[in-house]
Amino acid sequence: MTMAKHSTELPSGWRPTELSEIAVINPTIDKASIPDTLEVSFVPMSGVQAGTGGIDVSQTRLFGEVRKGYTPFQEGDVLFAKITPCMENGKMAVVPELKSGVGFGSTEFHVLRPRQGISKNYLYYYVSSESFRREAEHNMSGAVGQRRVTTPYLTACDLPLPPQHEQHRIVAKIEELFSELDKGIESLKTAEAQLKVYRQALLKHAFEGKLSVQWRADNPDKLETADALLKSIQQKRAQRYQQQLADWETSGKQGSKPKAPKLLRLLAAEESAELPELPTGWAYTYLAEVGDLGRGKSKHRPRNDPRLFGGIYPFLQTGEVRAANRIIRKYSNTYNEFGLQQSKLWPTGTLCITIAANIAETAFLGFDACFPDSVVGFSAFKKVVLPEYVNFFIQGVRTRIEAYAPATAQKNINLETLENLVIPYCGLDAFDYTQLIRLVRGRT
């Protein structure tokens, strides 16, 4: 058996020892003296937090219910999870005040009771340290998934023992540093929350025209009326269709014939009246009027059929859209030719918008890829609007988009929700996109 050994010379006054010398391992209690009706504390494995030393002793049971089949402990003992992965994750804790002064818990706990002159907190910090747990992991016994730290191994583990007063100084310093670390983490969380608020406020101002006030003041001759702006969308869409039609005919009419664009839908007066007033040169339109929207496809059932996978075509899920930092560059699954036949390959640059589980998360494809119908693909009419503009707008109104999702266990919105999403629109010259991108990404 391999034991944890000291690799460095100990400081003056310290001495090497074994765990059994400084703690009683799995001590017993006199159960005969405890009435079955006594209320005692109960701690399941879930009652000990991983890696923090936190422990919940609020549960209670009658002694008669736990006298057999559970691990006994008392105040000041150190609980040490023996089974994988709880041990590796650091489920250890010092037992605080208990109901009736006694507690019972999972049989997957070892109990370490410090002997006289041993600080319970020093013992806890040592056995919960990453190095101690890593060594214990290498010496576990049992089958895969049920491996445990044995009592003989724990009993014979070496550890350095400082004098009692120095144990307390070490514990005090550790807790001081941990306190400073907790304050730092709290400050980071506060800063992160403040940045989110700032970011949302910035996006709100952007789409109310507040970031382009100076441009409008400097370029009054370039401002169009809202009607003229909407007419330009219709004209550019018509021009795009004519180009697509010409390309289709030049190719020998390969593939599907392009569809002529429908007349531009205009917002009803009552709908416009409920929206914030826009600056001169801006207009409201629907998202479907400035780009193509379509749901991903995965027609085959079951969707996890192994016959679909293992080819060269990247296949994405909503989680990969959410995890991306603006551009999706990683994928974990691929479709083969059979998978591609029942799906659709979306081109690089498509804006992916999730409509299930994680609502309205967005990211651009960094490669051609397939995705299921829980993701919508948006391709901007680039002579009408920049894809980045639409991306920022959706990020700015995520809460509003989520409001369309029914209150079910699995929140969903649909393609129609996005098609009818109202977006403030301005011409390509009337908005400082570079400034918005720089501000939102925090660049100077």
Coordinates of C-alpha atoms in Angstrom, one line a residue:
M1 CA 0.0 0.0 0.0
T2 CA 1.3 3.5 -0.9
M3 CA 0.9 6.1 1.7
A4 CA 1.1 9.9 1.5
K5 CA 4.7 10.8 2.3
H6 CA 6.4 14.0 3.1
S7 CA 8.8 15.2 0.4
T8 CA 10.4 18.1 2.4
E9 CA 12.1 18.5 5.7
L10 CA 9.7 19.6 8.4
P11 CA 10.0 22.9 10.3
S12 CA 11.4 23.0 13.8
G13 CA 9.0 21.7 16.3
W14 CA 7.0 19.7 13.8
R15 CA 7.0 15.9 13.7
P16 CA 5.9 13.3 11.2
T17 CA 2.9 11.2 12.3
E18 CA 0.2 8.9 11.0
L19 CA -3.5 9.8 10.9
S20 CA -4.4 7.2 13.5
E21 CA -2.1 8.9 16.0
I22 CA -3.9 12.2 15.9
A23 CA -7.5 11.0 15.2
V24 CA -9.7 8.1 16.1
I25 CA -10.9 6.6 12.8
N26 CA -14.6 5.7 12.7
P27 CA -15.2 5.7 16.4
T28 CA -18.2 3.9 17.8
I29 CA -20.8 5.2 20.3
D30 CA -22.7 3.6 23.1
K31 CA -26.1 3.1 21.4
A32 CA -27.5 1.2 24.4
S33 CA -27.7 4.5 26.4
I34 CA -29.7 6.4 23.7
P35 CA -33.5 6.1 23.7
D36 CA -35.2 5.3 20.3
T37 CA -37.4 8.4 20.7
L38 CA -34.4 10.8 20.9
E39 CA -34.3 13.3 18.0
V40 CA -30.9 13.4 16.4
S41 CA -29.3 15.2 13.5
F42 CA -29.0 13.4 10.1
V43 CA -26.6 14.2 7.3
P44 CA -26.9 12.5 3.9
M45 CA -24.0 12.7 1.5
S46 CA -25.9 15.6 -0.3
G47 CA -25.7 17.5 3.0
V48 CA -22.0 18.1 2.7
Q49 CA -20.9 20.6 0.0
A50 CA -18.1 19.7 -2.4
G51 CA -14.8 21.7 -1.8
T52 CA -16.2 24.3 0.7
G53 CA -16.5 22.5 4.0
G54 CA -20.2 23.5 4.1
I55 CA -22.5 21.1 6.0
D56 CA -26.2 21.1 6.5
V57 CA -27.3 19.5 9.8
S58 CA -30.9 20.8 9.8
Q59 CA -32.4 17.4 9.0
T60 CA -33.4 15.3 12.1
R61 CA -34.6 11.7 12.7
L62 CA -35.5 9.6 15.6
F63 CA -32.6 7.5 16.9
G64 CA -34.7 4.4 16.4
E65 CA -34.7 5.1 12.7
V66 CA -31.0 5.4 12.3
R67 CA -29.5 3.2 15.0
K68 CA -28.7 0.6 12.3
G69 CA -27.2 1.1 8.8
Y70 CA -25.9 4.7 9.4
T71 CA -22.6 6.3 10.4
P72 CA -22.5 7.9 13.9
F73 CA -20.6 11.1 14.7
Q74 CA -20.5 13.9 17.2
E75 CA -19.8 17.6 17.3
G76 CA -16.2 18.4 16.3
D77 CA -15.7 15.3 14.2
V78 CA -14.4 15.5 10.6
L79 CA -16.6 13.8 8.0
F80 CA -14.6 12.5 5.1
A81 CA -16.4 11.1 2.0
K82 CA -14.9 7.7 1.2
I83 CA -16.6 6.9 -2.2
T84 CA -15.8 8.2 -5.7
P85 CA -16.5 10.8 -7.0
C86 CA -17.5 12.5 -3.6
M87 CA -14.0 12.1 -2.2
E88 CA -12.3 13.5 -5.2
N89 CA -14.7 16.4 -5.2
G90 CA -13.8 17.3 -1.6
K91 CA -16.9 16.4 0.4
M92 CA -15.4 16.9 3.8
A93 CA -16.5 19.0 6.7
V94 CA -16.2 19.7 10.4
V95 CA -19.3 18.7 12.3
P96 CA -21.0 21.7 14.0
E97 CA -23.5 21.7 16.8
L98 CA -26.0 18.9 16.5
K99 CA -29.5 18.1 17.8
S100 CA -29.0 16.2 21.1
G101 CA -25.2 16.4 20.5
V102 CA -25.1 13.4 18.2
G103 CA -25.7 12.8 14.5
F104 CA -25.9 10.0 11.9
G105 CA -25.3 10.0 8.2
S106 CA -24.3 8.2 5.1
T107 CA -22.3 5.0 5.4
E108 CA -20.1 6.5 2.7
F109 CA -18.5 8.8 5.3
H110 CA -15.4 8.1 7.3
V111 CA -15.4 9.8 10.7
L112 CA -12.2 11.3 12.0
R113 CA -12.3 12.3 15.7
P114 CA -9.3 14.6 16.6
R115 CA -7.4 13.4 19.7
Q116 CA -6.5 15.8 22.6
G117 CA -4.3 18.6 21.4
I118 CA -5.3 18.3 17.8
S119 CA -7.2 21.2 16.1
K120 CA -10.3 19.8 14.3
N121 CA -9.9 22.6 11.7
Y122 CA -6.2 21.7 11.0
L123 CA -7.2 18.1 10.5
Y124 CA -10.0 19.1 8.2
Y125 CA -7.9 21.4 6.0
Y126 CA -5.2 18.8 5.7
V127 CA -7.4 15.8 4.7
S128 CA -9.5 18.0 2.3
S129 CA -6.4 19.4 0.6
E130 CA -6.1 18.6 -3.1
S131 CA -2.7 16.8 -2.6
F132 CA -4.2 14.5 0.1
R133 CA -7.2 13.7 -2.0
R134 CA -5.2 13.0 -5.1
E135 CA -3.0 10.6 -3.2
A136 CA -6.1 8.9 -1.7
E137 CA -7.6 8.6 -5.2
H138 CA -4.6 6.6 -6.4
N139 CA -5.0 4.2 -3.4
M140 CA -8.8 3.6 -3.7
S141 CA -10.1 0.0 -3.7
G142 CA -13.1 -1.6 -5.4
A143 CA -14.8 -1.8 -8.8
V144 CA -15.1 1.1 -11.2
G145 CA -17.9 3.5 -10.1
Q146 CA -17.8 2.1 -6.5
R147 CA -14.2 2.7 -5.5
R148 CA -13.5 3.8 -1.9
V149 CA -10.8 5.0 0.4
T150 CA -10.4 2.1 2.8
T151 CA -10.0 2.4 6.6
P152 CA -6.6 0.7 6.7
Y153 CA -5.3 3.2 4.1
L154 CA -6.6 6.2 5.9
T155 CA -5.3 4.9 9.3
A156 CA -1.8 4.7 8.0
C157 CA -1.6 7.9 6.1
D158 CA 1.4 10.1 7.0
L159 CA 0.9 13.8 7.8
P160 CA 3.0 16.5 9.4
L161 CA 2.0 17.7 12.9
P162 CA 2.9 21.1 14.1
P163 CA 2.7 22.1 17.8
Q164 CA -0.9 22.9 19.0
H165 CA -0.4 26.7 19.1
E166 CA 1.0 26.6 15.5
Q167 CA -2.0 24.5 14.3
H168 CA -4.3 27.3 15.4
R169 CA -2.1 30.0 13.7
I170 CA -2.1 27.9 10.5
V171 CA -5.9 27.6 10.6
A172 CA -6.3 31.3 11.3
K173 CA -4.1 32.2 8.3
I174 CA -5.9 29.8 6.0
E175 CA -9.3 31.3 7.0
E176 CA -8.0 34.8 6.7
L177 CA -6.9 34.1 3.1
F178 CA -10.1 32.3 2.3
S179 CA -12.0 35.3 3.5
E180 CA -10.0 37.6 1.3
L181 CA -10.6 35.2 -1.6
D182 CA -14.4 35.2 -0.9
K183 CA -14.4 39.0 -0.9
G184 CA -12.6 39.0 -4.3
I185 CA -15.0 36.5 -5.8
E186 CA -17.9 38.6 -4.5
S187 CA -16.4 41.7 -6.0
L188 CA -16.0 39.9 -9.4
K189 CA -19.6 38.8 -9.3
T190 CA -20.7 42.4 -8.6
A191 CA -18.6 43.7 -11.4
E192 CA -19.9 41.1 -13.7
A193 CA -23.5 42.0 -12.8
Q194 CA -22.7 45.7 -13.3
L195 CA -21.2 44.9 -16.7
K196 CA -24.4 43.1 -17.8
V197 CA -26.5 46.0 -16.7
Y198 CA -24.2 48.4 -18.6
R199 CA -24.2 46.2 -21.7
Q200 CA -28.0 46.0 -21.8
A201 CA -28.3 49.8 -21.2
L202 CA -25.8 50.3 -24.0
L203 CA -27.8 48.1 -26.4
K204 CA -31.0 49.8 -25.5
H205 CA -29.5 53.2 -26.2
A206 CA -28.1 51.9 -29.5
F207 CA -31.5 50.9 -30.9
E208 CA -33.2 54.1 -29.7
G209 CA -30.7 56.1 -31.8
K210 CA -28.8 57.6 -28.9
L211 CA -25.4 56.4 -30.2
S212 CA -25.9 58.1 -33.6
V213 CA -27.1 61.5 -32.4
Q214 CA -23.9 63.2 -33.6
W215 CA -24.0 61.5 -37.0
R216 CA -27.5 62.7 -37.6
A217 CA -26.6 66.3 -36.5
D218 CA -23.6 66.2 -38.9
N219 CA -25.4 64.6 -41.9
P220 CA -29.0 66.1 -42.1
D221 CA -28.9 65.8 -45.9
K222 CA -28.5 62.0 -45.7
L223 CA -31.5 61.4 -43.5
E224 CA -34.5 59.7 -45.2
T225 CA -38.1 59.6 -44.1
A226 CA -39.4 56.4 -42.6
D227 CA -41.5 55.7 -45.7
A228 CA -38.5 56.2 -48.0
L229 CA -36.5 53.9 -45.8
L230 CA -39.1 51.1 -46.0
K231 CA -39.3 51.6 -49.8
S232 CA -35.6 51.1 -50.0
I233 CA -35.9 47.8 -48.2
Q234 CA -38.4 46.7 -50.8
Q235 CA -36.3 47.8 -53.7
K236 CA -33.1 46.1 -52.4
R237 CA -35.0 42.9 -51.9
A238 CA -36.3 43.1 -55.4
Q239 CA -32.8 43.7 -56.8
R240 CA -31.5 40.8 -54.8
Y241 CA -34.2 38.5 -56.2
Q242 CA -33.4 39.6 -59.8
Q243 CA -29.7 38.8 -59.2
Q244 CA -30.6 35.4 -57.7
L245 CA -32.9 34.6 -60.7
A246 CA -30.1 35.6 -63.1
D247 CA -27.6 33.4 -61.3
W248 CA -30.1 30.5 -61.3
E249 CA -30.6 30.8 -65.1
T250 CA -26.9 31.1 -65.7
S251 CA -26.3 27.9 -63.8
G252 CA -28.6 26.0 -66.1
K253 CA -31.5 26.3 -63.6
Q254 CA -29.8 24.0 -61.2
G255 CA -31.6 23.7 -57.8
S256 CA -34.8 25.4 -56.8
K257 CA -36.0 28.5 -58.6
P258 CA -35.6 31.6 -56.3
K259 CA -38.9 32.8 -54.8
A260 CA -40.0 36.3 -55.6
P261 CA -40.1 38.5 -52.4
K262 CA -43.5 39.3 -51.0
L263 CA -44.7 42.9 -50.5
L264 CA -43.2 44.5 -47.5
R265 CA -45.4 44.1 -44.4
L266 CA -46.1 47.3 -42.6
L267 CA -46.8 47.6 -38.9
A268 CA -50.3 48.4 -37.9
A269 CA -50.9 51.9 -36.4
E270 CA -51.8 50.5 -33.0
E271 CA -48.7 48.3 -32.9
S272 CA -46.4 51.3 -33.8
A273 CA -48.1 53.4 -31.2
E274 CA -46.9 51.1 -28.4
L275 CA -43.3 51.3 -29.4
P276 CA -40.7 53.9 -28.4
E277 CA -40.4 56.9 -30.7
L278 CA -37.5 56.6 -33.2
P279 CA -35.2 59.4 -34.4
T280 CA -35.6 60.9 -37.9
G281 CA -34.3 58.5 -40.5
W282 CA -35.3 55.4 -38.7
A283 CA -38.3 53.1 -39.1
Y284 CA -39.8 49.9 -37.6
T285 CA -40.0 46.8 -39.6
Y286 CA -40.2 43.0 -39.0
L287 CA -37.1 40.8 -38.7
A288 CA -38.3 38.7 -41.6
E289 CA -38.2 41.7 -43.9
V290 CA -34.4 42.2 -43.6
G291 CA -33.2 38.6 -43.9
D292 CA -34.1 35.0 -44.5
L293 CA -35.2 33.0 -41.4
G294 CA -35.5 29.2 -41.3
R295 CA -35.5 26.4 -38.7
G296 CA -32.8 23.8 -38.7
K297 CA -33.7 20.3 -39.9
S298 CA -33.4 16.9 -38.3
K299 CA -36.2 14.9 -39.8
H300 CA -35.0 11.4 -39.0
R301 CA -36.3 9.6 -35.8
P302 CA -34.8 8.9 -33.4
R303 CA -32.6 11.9 -33.6
N304 CA -29.8 10.1 -31.8
D305 CA -29.7 7.2 -34.4
P306 CA -26.0 6.3 -34.7
R307 CA -26.6 5.8 -38.5
L308 CA -26.7 9.6 -38.8
F309 CA -23.3 10.4 -37.4
G310 CA -19.6 10.0 -38.0
G311 CA -19.2 11.9 -41.3
I312 CA -17.6 15.2 -42.3
Y313 CA -20.5 17.6 -41.8
P314 CA -20.5 19.5 -38.4
F315 CA -23.8 19.0 -36.4
L316 CA -24.5 21.6 -33.7
Q317 CA -26.8 21.7 -30.7
T318 CA -28.2 24.7 -28.7
G319 CA -25.6 24.3 -26.0
E320 CA -22.8 24.9 -28.6
V321 CA -24.5 28.1 -29.7
R322 CA -24.8 29.2 -26.1
A323 CA -21.1 28.4 -25.3
A324 CA -19.7 30.2 -28.3
N325 CA -18.2 33.6 -27.9
R326 CA -19.9 35.4 -30.9
I327 CA -18.5 32.8 -33.4
I328 CA -19.0 29.1 -33.2
R329 CA -15.6 27.5 -33.8
K330 CA -16.1 24.1 -32.1
Y331 CA -18.4 21.1 -32.5
S332 CA -18.7 17.7 -30.9
N333 CA -20.8 15.7 -33.5
T334 CA -20.8 15.3 -37.2
Y335 CA -23.3 14.0 -39.7
N336 CA -22.5 11.6 -42.5
E337 CA -24.1 11.6 -46.0
F338 CA -27.2 9.9 -44.6
G339 CA -27.4 12.5 -41.8
L340 CA -27.0 15.3 -44.3
Q341 CA -29.9 14.0 -46.5
Q342 CA -32.4 14.5 -43.7
S343 CA -31.0 17.8 -42.6
K344 CA -29.7 21.0 -44.1
L345 CA -26.2 22.5 -44.4
W346 CA -26.2 26.1 -43.4
P347 CA -23.4 28.4 -44.8
T348 CA -20.6 30.0 -42.8
G349 CA -21.7 33.4 -41.4
T350 CA -25.3 32.3 -40.7
L351 CA -26.6 33.8 -37.4
C352 CA -27.8 30.9 -35.2
I353 CA -30.7 31.8 -32.8
T354 CA -31.8 29.2 -30.3
I355 CA -35.5 28.8 -29.7
A356 CA -35.6 25.9 -27.2
A357 CA -34.1 25.4 -23.8
N358 CA -31.8 28.4 -24.0
I359 CA -34.0 31.1 -25.5
A360 CA -32.5 33.6 -28.0
E361 CA -28.9 32.8 -27.5
T362 CA -27.0 33.8 -30.7
A363 CA -23.7 33.1 -32.5
F364 CA -22.4 33.1 -36.0
L365 CA -21.4 29.9 -37.8
G366 CA -17.6 29.8 -38.2
F367 CA -18.0 26.9 -40.7
D368 CA -20.8 25.3 -42.8
A369 CA -22.9 23.2 -40.4
C370 CA -26.2 21.4 -39.8
F371 CA -28.4 22.0 -36.7
P372 CA -31.8 20.8 -35.5
D373 CA -35.1 22.7 -35.4
S374 CA -34.3 24.0 -31.9
V375 CA -32.1 26.5 -33.7
V376 CA -33.2 29.1 -36.3
G377 CA -30.7 30.3 -39.0
F378 CA -30.8 34.0 -40.1
S379 CA -29.1 35.2 -43.2
A380 CA -29.2 39.0 -43.5
F381 CA -30.0 40.8 -46.7
K382 CA -26.5 42.4 -46.6
K383 CA -27.5 45.4 -48.8
V384 CA -30.3 46.1 -46.3
V385 CA -28.8 45.4 -42.9
L386 CA -25.6 44.2 -41.3
P387 CA -25.7 40.7 -39.6
E388 CA -24.0 42.2 -36.5
Y389 CA -26.7 44.8 -36.1
V390 CA -29.4 42.0 -35.9
N391 CA -27.2 40.0 -33.6
F392 CA -26.9 42.9 -31.1
F393 CA -30.6 43.7 -31.4
I394 CA -31.6 40.2 -30.4
Q395 CA -29.1 40.2 -27.5
G396 CA -30.7 43.5 -26.4
V397 CA -34.3 42.2 -26.4
R398 CA -33.7 38.6 -25.1
T399 CA -36.0 39.2 -22.1
R400 CA -38.8 40.4 -24.4
I401 CA -38.3 37.4 -26.7
E402 CA -38.4 35.0 -23.8
A403 CA -41.8 36.5 -22.8
Y404 CA -43.3 34.9 -25.9
A405 CA -42.3 31.4 -24.7
P406 CA -45.1 29.5 -23.0
A407 CA -44.7 28.8 -19.3
T408 CA -43.9 25.1 -19.7
A409 CA -41.1 22.9 -18.3
Q410 CA -39.3 23.3 -21.6
K411 CA -39.6 26.9 -22.7
N412 CA -39.9 27.3 -26.5
I413 CA -40.6 30.0 -29.0
N414 CA -41.2 29.3 -32.7
L415 CA -40.1 30.6 -36.1
E416 CA -43.2 32.9 -36.3
T417 CA -42.2 34.6 -33.1
L418 CA -38.9 35.7 -34.7
E419 CA -40.4 36.5 -38.1
N420 CA -42.8 38.9 -36.4
L421 CA -40.1 40.4 -34.1
V422 CA -40.2 44.2 -34.6
I423 CA -36.8 45.7 -35.1
P424 CA -35.8 49.4 -35.4
Y425 CA -34.2 49.9 -38.7
C426 CA -31.9 52.6 -40.2
G427 CA -29.9 52.8 -43.4
L428 CA -26.4 51.4 -43.5
D429 CA -25.0 54.9 -43.5
A430 CA -27.1 56.2 -40.5
F431 CA -25.6 54.1 -37.8
D432 CA -22.1 53.8 -36.4
Y433 CA -21.8 50.0 -36.3
T434 CA -18.1 50.1 -35.6
Q435 CA -18.7 52.2 -32.5
L436 CA -21.4 49.8 -31.2
I437 CA -19.3 46.8 -31.7
R438 CA -16.4 48.4 -30.0
L439 CA -18.4 49.5 -27.0
V440 CA -20.3 46.3 -26.5
R441 CA -17.1 44.2 -26.7
G442 CA -15.4 46.6 -24.3
R443 CA -12.7 47.7 -26.7
T444 CA -11.1 51.1 -26.7

